[in-house]
Amino acid sequence: MKITPEKNWHQLSGDQIIALLESDPDHGLDGEEVRRRLEHFGPNSLSMKQTTSDWIRFLLQFHQPLIYILIVSGIITAGLQEWVDSGVIFGVVLINATIGFIQESKAENALAALADTMVAEATVRRQGENQRIVSAELVPGDIVLLRAGDKVPADLRLLALRELQVDESALTGESMPVEKTMEPLGHATLLADRTNMAYGSTIVTHGTGTGIVIATGDKTEVGHISRLISSAHDLATPLTRKIAHFSQLLLYAILVLAAITTAIGLWRGQPLFDMFMAAVALAVGAIPEGLPAAVTVTLAIGVSRMARRRAIIRKLPAVETLGSTTVICSDKTGTLTENQMTVQQILAGGHSYLVSGAGYGPDGRIDQHGTAENATTSVALKECLKAGILCNDSILQDKDGCWLVQGDPTEGALLAAAAKGGFKEKEKQTLPPRLDSIPFESRHQFMATLHDTGIGKGNVVYIKGAVEQILAKCSLAITADGNSVPLQRDTIHEVVSDMTAKGLRVLAFARKELASDAGEITLDDLKDGLIFLGLQGMIDPPRAEAVAAVKICRDAGIMVKMITGDHPRTAVAIARKIGLLSGDMDAVGSKNVLTGQDLEKLSDEQLLHAVEETCVFARATPEQKIRLVRALQANGHVVAMTGDGVNDAPALKQADIGVAMGITGTDVAKEAADMVLTDDNFSSIEAAVEEGRGVFDNLTKFIVWTLPTNLGEGLVILTAILFDITLPILPVQILWINMTTAGFLGLMLAFEPKETDIMHRSPRNPDTPILTGELSSRILLVGTLLLIGAFGLFEWERATGASLEKARTVAVNTFVVMELFYLFNCRSMHKSIFQLGIFTNVWVLGGVALMLLIQLGYTYLPFMHRLFQSTAIGFASWTRILLAGLVAYAIIELVKKLHR
């Protein structure tokens, strides 16, 4: 048998496919043919992409400019036989590499989770017998039998069915189970509308069916998504891009300055060894050894803070990326909405009623539209709700305070509405028992149940279904007090139009009394003579907190866009309710709302403009979701993508930060994401963005605090060489300053609370460097102040007859004390310490106390004298050092005030 790839199985008839696949729907394939096809097509499982070995991935963690600088720093300190400092530096390198290694493997884990979704058993017809087999053994041409509760084991073209409904929300984003058909469909039919297909990893919710396998393993739609995940690029975060760029500049600057230093010294006739030591001192001084540790610790603290706000970070740099986010692309179903169908409007007895509450829980009430009175006294309303209970095969379950539906979501919504209308468990037990039923089938578009009302009272049929089908069978309608009046079809159609315009799915309800001896019902019983009871309109409603979260994001300058696989009308209705679309915006087909078919017609260049203007994208396929994310990234945006389904996973991985739902999210989505929300709450994204901005603020504060030290140390060394003066500080003393101050002072900025205006700022431009012109000038100013203070006091001590060791000890303490005062300047880039509050960050105060304590040890303990060539200094020297720190603090505060 020769089978060529066929993407349009949905447009072929069942007979054509059976012939093409050389199968038999009654007999199935025989054993030898199965073996041959299994050998040809391979098992029905997803193949894993060949990955880099763990050892190579670990080594690649060191392939970063900043790490190169640290390794060189460690080698230099080892060459100077300063083993403790060398060990600390190499320890920082190792810790950073280990964290990066552990946080990787996102794509591999996503593919593994996808493979798990394909592992199941299937009922297959082979050699004339029905058998249960592992789904991995399925081959194209196999005849598969489906029933409620089954996971579809491969991609099938349906050949026979009875009331078959399949939940495809994880694959397409469609919030409602899809009613399946068998008839061929048009060539251009989108994936979500191919009702004659059943796709692997979707769930059968109702009915039975028979299908023929047309694709297995990597050839299935889930397999296609697997390849999309593999092809999505792992993007560098804004932080890693900026740190890498800064590190490269620093590396070049160090090499150039070291070369210039050596050349100047040799030109002046100084010994080569002395020039080498000066170059070493310059290089060690210019390397910010504490920066990688500070980045890691600051991000880790951000992770901890986010976890307390129900956002779990899977990759450290994602914390900062959230703070850079300019666009949030959100899935609809289960992310912006409850993922629980809810009745919101009822028409009964000529009156319209509004239903409050969301989800399957009984909390809520039914009020007549235009009044504040509870309206459950209406006979017509009671009958309409009763019909929703009796004509129903589903049940609601309370699991730990969370109401779930066992069965069809639509029927769950009807049960919840009835509970809000007074039908509690006690009232349900008094309802008439069922005698017979006609299940829902797509060809007649309704379900009917026959009930015994009691001896001598006759039996009654309740029916629910499509509005047109039910109205065609009705001639009368029930009034609010229970009387029957002629049916007003035009009025009902107007209400239906109003409901559907709001994105509601509308069901009609009716009843008919039969003779008391009628123990069963037929379609002929329901041709006419029904009494119309009312309408119930339902929707998967938006989360209440999502409305507020969207507004906060927009106030923070972040665009929010909905990208969903659901129906355009439903997407527009939800978008209007959460504030993405205003009431006067055009609907489907406008620039504000585009469908998957619209996107297919757009060139890449046209799409770049469309993604900026459009708020809602409906019926979007997994490929289109990736394309939209890439278009936004091409426009310079930092994109956060939220989702919970298998169909969201490729876009989650492609986005700068993928956000998955922890409760309703599939394993595939979680593994592809950078962040998982444990409460599935869109508002948690806003909280995470706030924390992300705080993290970037604190990283910026640390960098602006630490770089002047490196600059000041470099300037001191250069000045000494240029003027042929003894080095005021030695390489080992520079290492002492850099490592101790970074740990005891700089890292305390990682605990700095968020500033109050953090969510009133616009998002940072992703192209803006970490150090703006204002911050760069401040670094230069502070570096110059450190040069003046340390070099000036060093020369003061030498001029007053102090020993070289004492003068160097004064220079080292000057650096430390001026950094200490500057730390308070850096708690905010614009506000003073008194505006923030001195005690709002007790970590800073604790760090300052510890730093002073160990600096006293550096100055007065004999063993420290031997290690660092320091010595004791007097009160007068300390006075001058403290004065230098106070002057520097006052100057920086004056500059901040001028900028304000």
CSV table of N, CA and C in Angstrom, one decimal, residues 105-114 314 649 652-653 660 666-674 676:
chain,number,residue,atom,x,y,z
A,105,SER,N,16.4,23.3,29.7
A,105,SER,CA,15.6,22.1,29.3
A,105,SER,C,14.1,22.3,29.1
A,106,LYS,N,13.7,23.6,28.9
A,106,LYS,CA,12.3,23.8,28.8
A,106,LYS,C,11.7,23.1,27.6
A,107,ALA,N,12.3,23.2,26.4
A,107,ALA,CA,11.8,22.6,25.2
A,107,ALA,C,11.7,21.1,25.4
A,108,GLU,N,12.8,20.5,26.0
A,108,GLU,CA,12.8,19.0,26.1
A,108,GLU,C,11.7,18.6,27.0
A,109,ASN,N,11.4,19.3,28.1
A,109,ASN,CA,10.3,18.9,29.0
A,109,ASN,C,9.0,19.1,28.4
A,110,ALA,N,8.8,20.1,27.5
A,110,ALA,CA,7.6,20.3,26.8
A,110,ALA,C,7.3,19.2,25.9
A,111,LEU,N,8.3,18.7,25.2
A,111,LEU,CA,8.1,17.6,24.2
A,111,LEU,C,7.8,16.3,25.0
A,112,ALA,N,8.4,16.2,26.2
A,112,ALA,CA,8.2,15.0,27.0
A,112,ALA,C,6.7,15.0,27.4
A,113,ALA,N,6.2,16.2,27.9
A,113,ALA,CA,4.8,16.2,28.3
A,113,ALA,C,3.9,16.0,27.1
A,114,LEU,N,4.2,16.4,25.9
A,114,LEU,CA,3.4,16.2,24.8
A,114,LEU,C,3.4,14.7,24.5
A,314,ARG,N,9.8,29.6,36.6
A,314,ARG,CA,10.6,28.4,36.2
A,314,ARG,C,12.0,28.8,35.7
A,649,ALA,N,1.1,26.1,23.6
A,649,ALA,CA,2.4,25.8,24.0
A,649,ALA,C,3.5,26.4,23.1
A,652,LEU,N,3.7,30.0,23.8
A,652,LEU,CA,4.3,30.3,25.1
A,652,LEU,C,5.8,30.2,25.1
A,653,LYS,N,6.3,29.3,24.3
A,653,LYS,CA,7.8,29.1,24.2
A,653,LYS,C,8.4,30.2,23.4
A,660,ALA,N,1.7,30.1,32.0
A,660,ALA,CA,0.7,29.1,31.9
A,660,ALA,C,-0.2,29.1,33.1
A,666,THR,N,-2.6,22.6,30.8
A,666,THR,CA,-2.1,21.2,30.4
A,666,THR,C,-0.6,21.2,30.8
A,667,ASP,N,-0.1,19.9,31.0
A,667,ASP,CA,1.3,19.8,31.3
A,667,ASP,C,2.2,20.4,30.2
A,668,VAL,N,1.7,20.3,29.0
A,668,VAL,CA,2.5,20.8,27.9
A,668,VAL,C,2.7,22.3,28.0
A,669,ALA,N,1.6,23.0,28.3
A,669,ALA,CA,1.7,24.4,28.4
A,669,ALA,C,2.6,24.8,29.6
A,670,LYS,N,2.5,24.1,30.7
A,670,LYS,CA,3.3,24.5,31.9
A,670,LYS,C,4.8,24.3,31.6
A,671,GLU,N,5.1,23.2,30.9
A,671,GLU,CA,6.5,22.9,30.6
A,671,GLU,C,7.1,23.9,29.6
A,672,ALA,N,6.2,24.4,28.7
A,672,ALA,CA,6.7,25.4,27.7
A,672,ALA,C,6.8,26.8,28.3
A,673,ALA,N,6.2,27.0,29.4
A,673,ALA,CA,6.1,28.4,30.0
A,673,ALA,C,7.3,28.7,30.9
A,674,ASP,N,7.5,30.0,31.1
A,674,ASP,CA,8.5,30.5,32.0
A,674,ASP,C,7.9,30.7,33.4
A,676,VAL,N,4.2,30.0,35.9
A,676,VAL,CA,3.0,29.3,36.1
A,676,VAL,C,2.2,30.0,37.2
